Short mmCIF file of C-alpha atoms in Angstrom, two decimals:
data_model
loop_
_atom_site.label_atom_id
_atom_site.label_comp_id
_atom_site.label_asym_id
_atom_site.label_seq_id
_atom_site.Cartn_x
_atom_site.Cartn_y
_atom_site.Cartn_z
CA UNK A 1 57.33 5.00 -63.99
CA UNK A 2 54.16 6.77 -62.86
CA UNK A 3 54.85 9.55 -65.39
CA UNK A 4 55.10 6.94 -68.16
CA UNK A 5 51.86 5.38 -66.95
CA UNK A 6 50.17 8.79 -67.11
CA UNK A 7 51.50 9.22 -70.68
CA UNK A 8 50.24 5.73 -71.47
CA UNK A 9 46.75 6.54 -70.23
CA UNK A 10 46.85 9.75 -72.31
CA UNK A 11 47.71 7.69 -75.40
CA UNK A 12 44.77 5.40 -74.55
CA UNK A 13 42.47 8.42 -74.33
CA UNK A 14 43.63 9.75 -77.72
CA UNK A 15 43.22 6.38 -79.40
CA UNK A 16 39.74 5.96 -77.93
CA UNK A 17 38.71 9.30 -79.46
CA UNK A 18 40.22 8.37 -82.81
CA UNK A 19 38.50 4.98 -82.53
CA UNK A 20 35.23 6.85 -82.17
CA UNK A 21 35.97 8.45 -85.56
CA UNK A 22 36.46 4.96 -86.98
CA UNK A 23 33.06 3.92 -85.66
CA UNK A 24 31.48 7.01 -87.24
CA UNK A 25 33.17 6.01 -90.50
CA UNK A 26 31.35 2.65 -90.28
CA UNK A 27 28.02 4.46 -90.15
CA UNK A 28 29.00 6.83 -92.96
CA UNK A 29 30.14 3.92 -95.12
CA UNK A 30 26.82 2.13 -94.63
CA UNK A 31 24.81 5.28 -95.39
CA UNK A 32 26.86 6.13 -98.49
CA UNK A 33 26.64 2.53 -99.71
CA UNK A 34 22.87 2.43 -99.24
CA UNK A 35 22.41 5.88 -100.76
CA UNK A 36 24.59 5.01 -103.73
CA UNK A 37 22.67 1.78 -104.36
CA UNK A 38 19.34 3.60 -104.04
CA UNK A 39 20.33 6.34 -106.50
CA UNK A 40 21.90 3.85 -108.92
CA UNK A 41 18.89 1.50 -109.08
CA UNK A 42 16.08 4.05 -108.78
CA UNK A 43 17.47 6.94 -110.87
CA UNK A 44 20.14 5.09 -112.87
CA UNK A 45 22.79 7.60 -111.69
CA UNK A 46 26.20 6.58 -110.40
CA UNK A 47 29.63 7.99 -109.69
CA UNK A 48 32.96 6.32 -109.09
CA UNK A 49 33.61 9.00 -106.48
CA UNK A 50 30.90 7.56 -104.23
CA UNK A 51 32.39 4.08 -104.53
CA UNK A 52 35.89 5.37 -103.81
CA UNK A 53 34.80 7.34 -100.74
CA UNK A 54 33.52 4.04 -99.34
CA UNK A 55 36.96 2.51 -99.87
CA UNK A 56 38.61 5.53 -98.25
CA UNK A 57 36.30 5.29 -95.26
CA UNK A 58 37.01 1.56 -95.01
CA UNK A 59 40.74 2.38 -94.90
CA UNK A 60 39.97 4.77 -92.05
CA UNK A 61 37.89 2.17 -90.23
CA UNK A 62 40.67 -0.41 -90.34
CA UNK A 63 43.68 1.83 -89.81
CA UNK A 64 42.18 4.12 -87.16
CA UNK A 65 40.35 1.34 -85.35
CA UNK A 66 43.28 -1.07 -85.07
CA UNK A 67 44.92 0.76 -82.17
CA UNK A 68 41.67 0.61 -80.19
CA UNK A 69 41.47 -3.13 -80.81
CA UNK A 70 44.99 -3.47 -79.41
CA UNK A 71 44.09 -1.30 -76.41
CA UNK A 72 41.06 -3.48 -75.67
CA UNK A 73 43.23 -6.60 -75.98
CA UNK A 74 40.81 -7.95 -78.61
CA UNK A 75 43.42 -8.43 -81.33
CA UNK A 76 43.96 -11.75 -83.06
CA UNK A 77 46.30 -14.12 -81.29
CA UNK A 78 46.77 -17.87 -81.27
CA UNK A 79 45.29 -18.97 -77.96
CA UNK A 80 46.45 -22.56 -78.33
CA UNK A 81 49.28 -21.99 -75.84
CA UNK A 82 48.60 -18.45 -74.61
CA UNK A 83 45.22 -19.41 -73.12
CA UNK A 84 46.82 -22.10 -70.96
CA UNK A 85 49.44 -19.82 -69.44
CA UNK A 86 49.09 -19.01 -65.74
CA UNK A 87 50.27 -16.20 -63.50
CA UNK A 88 52.34 -13.51 -65.16
CA UNK A 89 53.32 -15.67 -68.14
CA UNK A 90 50.71 -14.07 -70.47
CA UNK A 91 52.05 -10.62 -69.56
CA UNK A 92 55.58 -11.68 -70.47
CA UNK A 93 54.37 -13.18 -73.76
CA UNK A 94 52.55 -9.92 -74.52
CA UNK A 95 55.64 -7.89 -73.69
CA UNK A 96 57.80 -10.05 -75.93
CA UNK A 97 55.35 -9.74 -78.83
CA UNK A 98 54.88 -6.01 -78.39
CA UNK A 99 58.60 -5.22 -78.16
CA UNK A 100 60.02 -7.62 -80.74
CA UNK A 101 57.18 -7.88 -83.27
CA UNK A 102 54.55 -5.15 -83.09
CA UNK A 103 56.76 -2.08 -82.60
CA UNK A 104 59.44 -2.98 -85.18
CA UNK A 105 56.87 -3.89 -87.83
CA UNK A 106 54.72 -0.81 -87.21
CA UNK A 107 57.77 1.49 -87.27
CA UNK A 108 58.89 -0.12 -90.53
CA UNK A 109 55.42 0.39 -92.01
CA UNK A 110 55.41 4.07 -91.02
CA UNK A 111 58.86 4.44 -92.59
CA UNK A 112 57.77 2.73 -95.83
CA UNK A 113 54.35 4.38 -96.19
CA UNK A 114 55.38 7.97 -95.43
CA UNK A 115 57.27 8.57 -98.74
CA UNK A 116 54.28 7.21 -100.68
CA UNK A 117 51.97 9.65 -98.93
CA UNK A 118 54.30 12.57 -99.59
CA UNK A 119 54.63 11.61 -103.27
CA UNK A 120 50.85 11.32 -103.72
CA UNK A 121 50.28 14.62 -101.94
CA UNK A 122 52.93 16.55 -103.87
CA UNK A 123 51.77 15.15 -107.21
CA UNK A 124 48.10 15.53 -106.22
CA UNK A 125 47.61 12.02 -107.59
CA UNK A 126 44.09 11.27 -108.76
CA UNK A 127 42.26 8.00 -109.23
CA UNK A 128 42.36 6.54 -112.73
CA UNK A 129 38.58 6.05 -112.62
CA UNK A 130 36.30 8.61 -114.25
CA UNK A 131 34.93 10.81 -111.49
CA UNK A 132 37.49 9.38 -109.07
CA UNK A 133 38.95 11.17 -106.09
CA UNK A 134 42.36 12.47 -105.08
CA UNK A 135 44.31 9.59 -103.51
CA UNK A 136 46.40 11.11 -100.73
CA UNK A 137 43.63 11.13 -98.06
CA UNK A 138 43.36 7.34 -98.33
CA UNK A 139 47.15 6.98 -98.27
CA UNK A 140 47.27 9.20 -95.16
CA UNK A 141 45.52 6.40 -93.27
CA UNK A 142 48.59 4.15 -93.59
CA UNK A 143 51.26 6.15 -91.75
CA UNK A 144 48.64 7.58 -89.40
CA UNK A 145 47.23 4.16 -88.50
CA UNK A 146 50.65 2.55 -88.14
CA UNK A 147 51.82 5.51 -86.04
CA UNK A 148 48.80 5.14 -83.76
CA UNK A 149 49.59 1.44 -83.42
CA UNK A 150 53.16 2.34 -82.41
CA UNK A 151 51.86 4.70 -79.75
CA UNK A 152 49.35 2.15 -78.48
CA UNK A 153 52.03 -0.55 -78.49
CA UNK A 154 54.22 1.70 -76.34
CA UNK A 155 51.23 2.32 -74.05
CA UNK A 156 50.60 -1.42 -73.71
CA UNK A 157 54.27 -2.05 -72.90
CA UNK A 158 54.21 0.60 -70.16
CA UNK A 159 50.96 -0.76 -68.68
CA UNK A 160 52.28 -4.32 -68.62
CA UNK A 161 55.54 -3.30 -66.97
CA UNK A 162 53.60 -1.28 -64.40
CA UNK A 163 51.32 -4.26 -63.89
CA UNK A 164 54.31 -6.51 -63.20
CA UNK A 165 55.65 -3.90 -60.75
CA UNK A 166 52.27 -3.77 -58.98
CA UNK A 167 51.63 -0.13 -59.96
CA UNK A 168 48.70 -0.62 -62.34
CA UNK A 169 45.78 -3.04 -62.57
CA UNK A 170 45.18 -4.20 -66.15
CA UNK A 171 41.69 -4.27 -67.63
CA UNK A 172 42.29 -7.71 -69.09
CA UNK A 173 42.01 -11.31 -68.01
CA UNK A 174 45.23 -11.28 -66.00
CA UNK A 175 44.68 -12.68 -62.53
CA UNK A 176 46.89 -10.44 -60.39
CA UNK A 177 44.91 -8.97 -57.46
CA UNK A 178 44.42 -5.22 -57.11
CA UNK A 179 46.93 -3.72 -54.68
#
């Protein structure tokens, strides 16, 4: 189990680095948006390519940042019942959700999005907009992001099992004392 925990912490490290790229994409999106607005209103020059790169970066922000959100346990959940659970009950609820909902759905999304990416790449599909960009880099974010979520989901499962076994202390609100 300790080897799996080491793998899990390696997955965490990778997703943190990729999450950093997502945060850089936020800055780039803001700069491109401001620059595009400035050029459009001051010089009356515009390009659909600049608008599309913002959309592509937004896809990167969402898809590459989602696994970090899961790692930080900041994802959306209904706390109506979960927040009232005591002891190890929240860990078991998390395990159930990760195993029976997150992983199957993310694996299905990787399976469904991969052929679309391959098709766009092979055909070198371009945007229909004048001055638009090639589409496959934006589509790449789907299988990549869902794949990263699968890896992070696996990491979270391993950490929770280790937590229940007393091997690992979680960085969340769980109340189990450090051993």
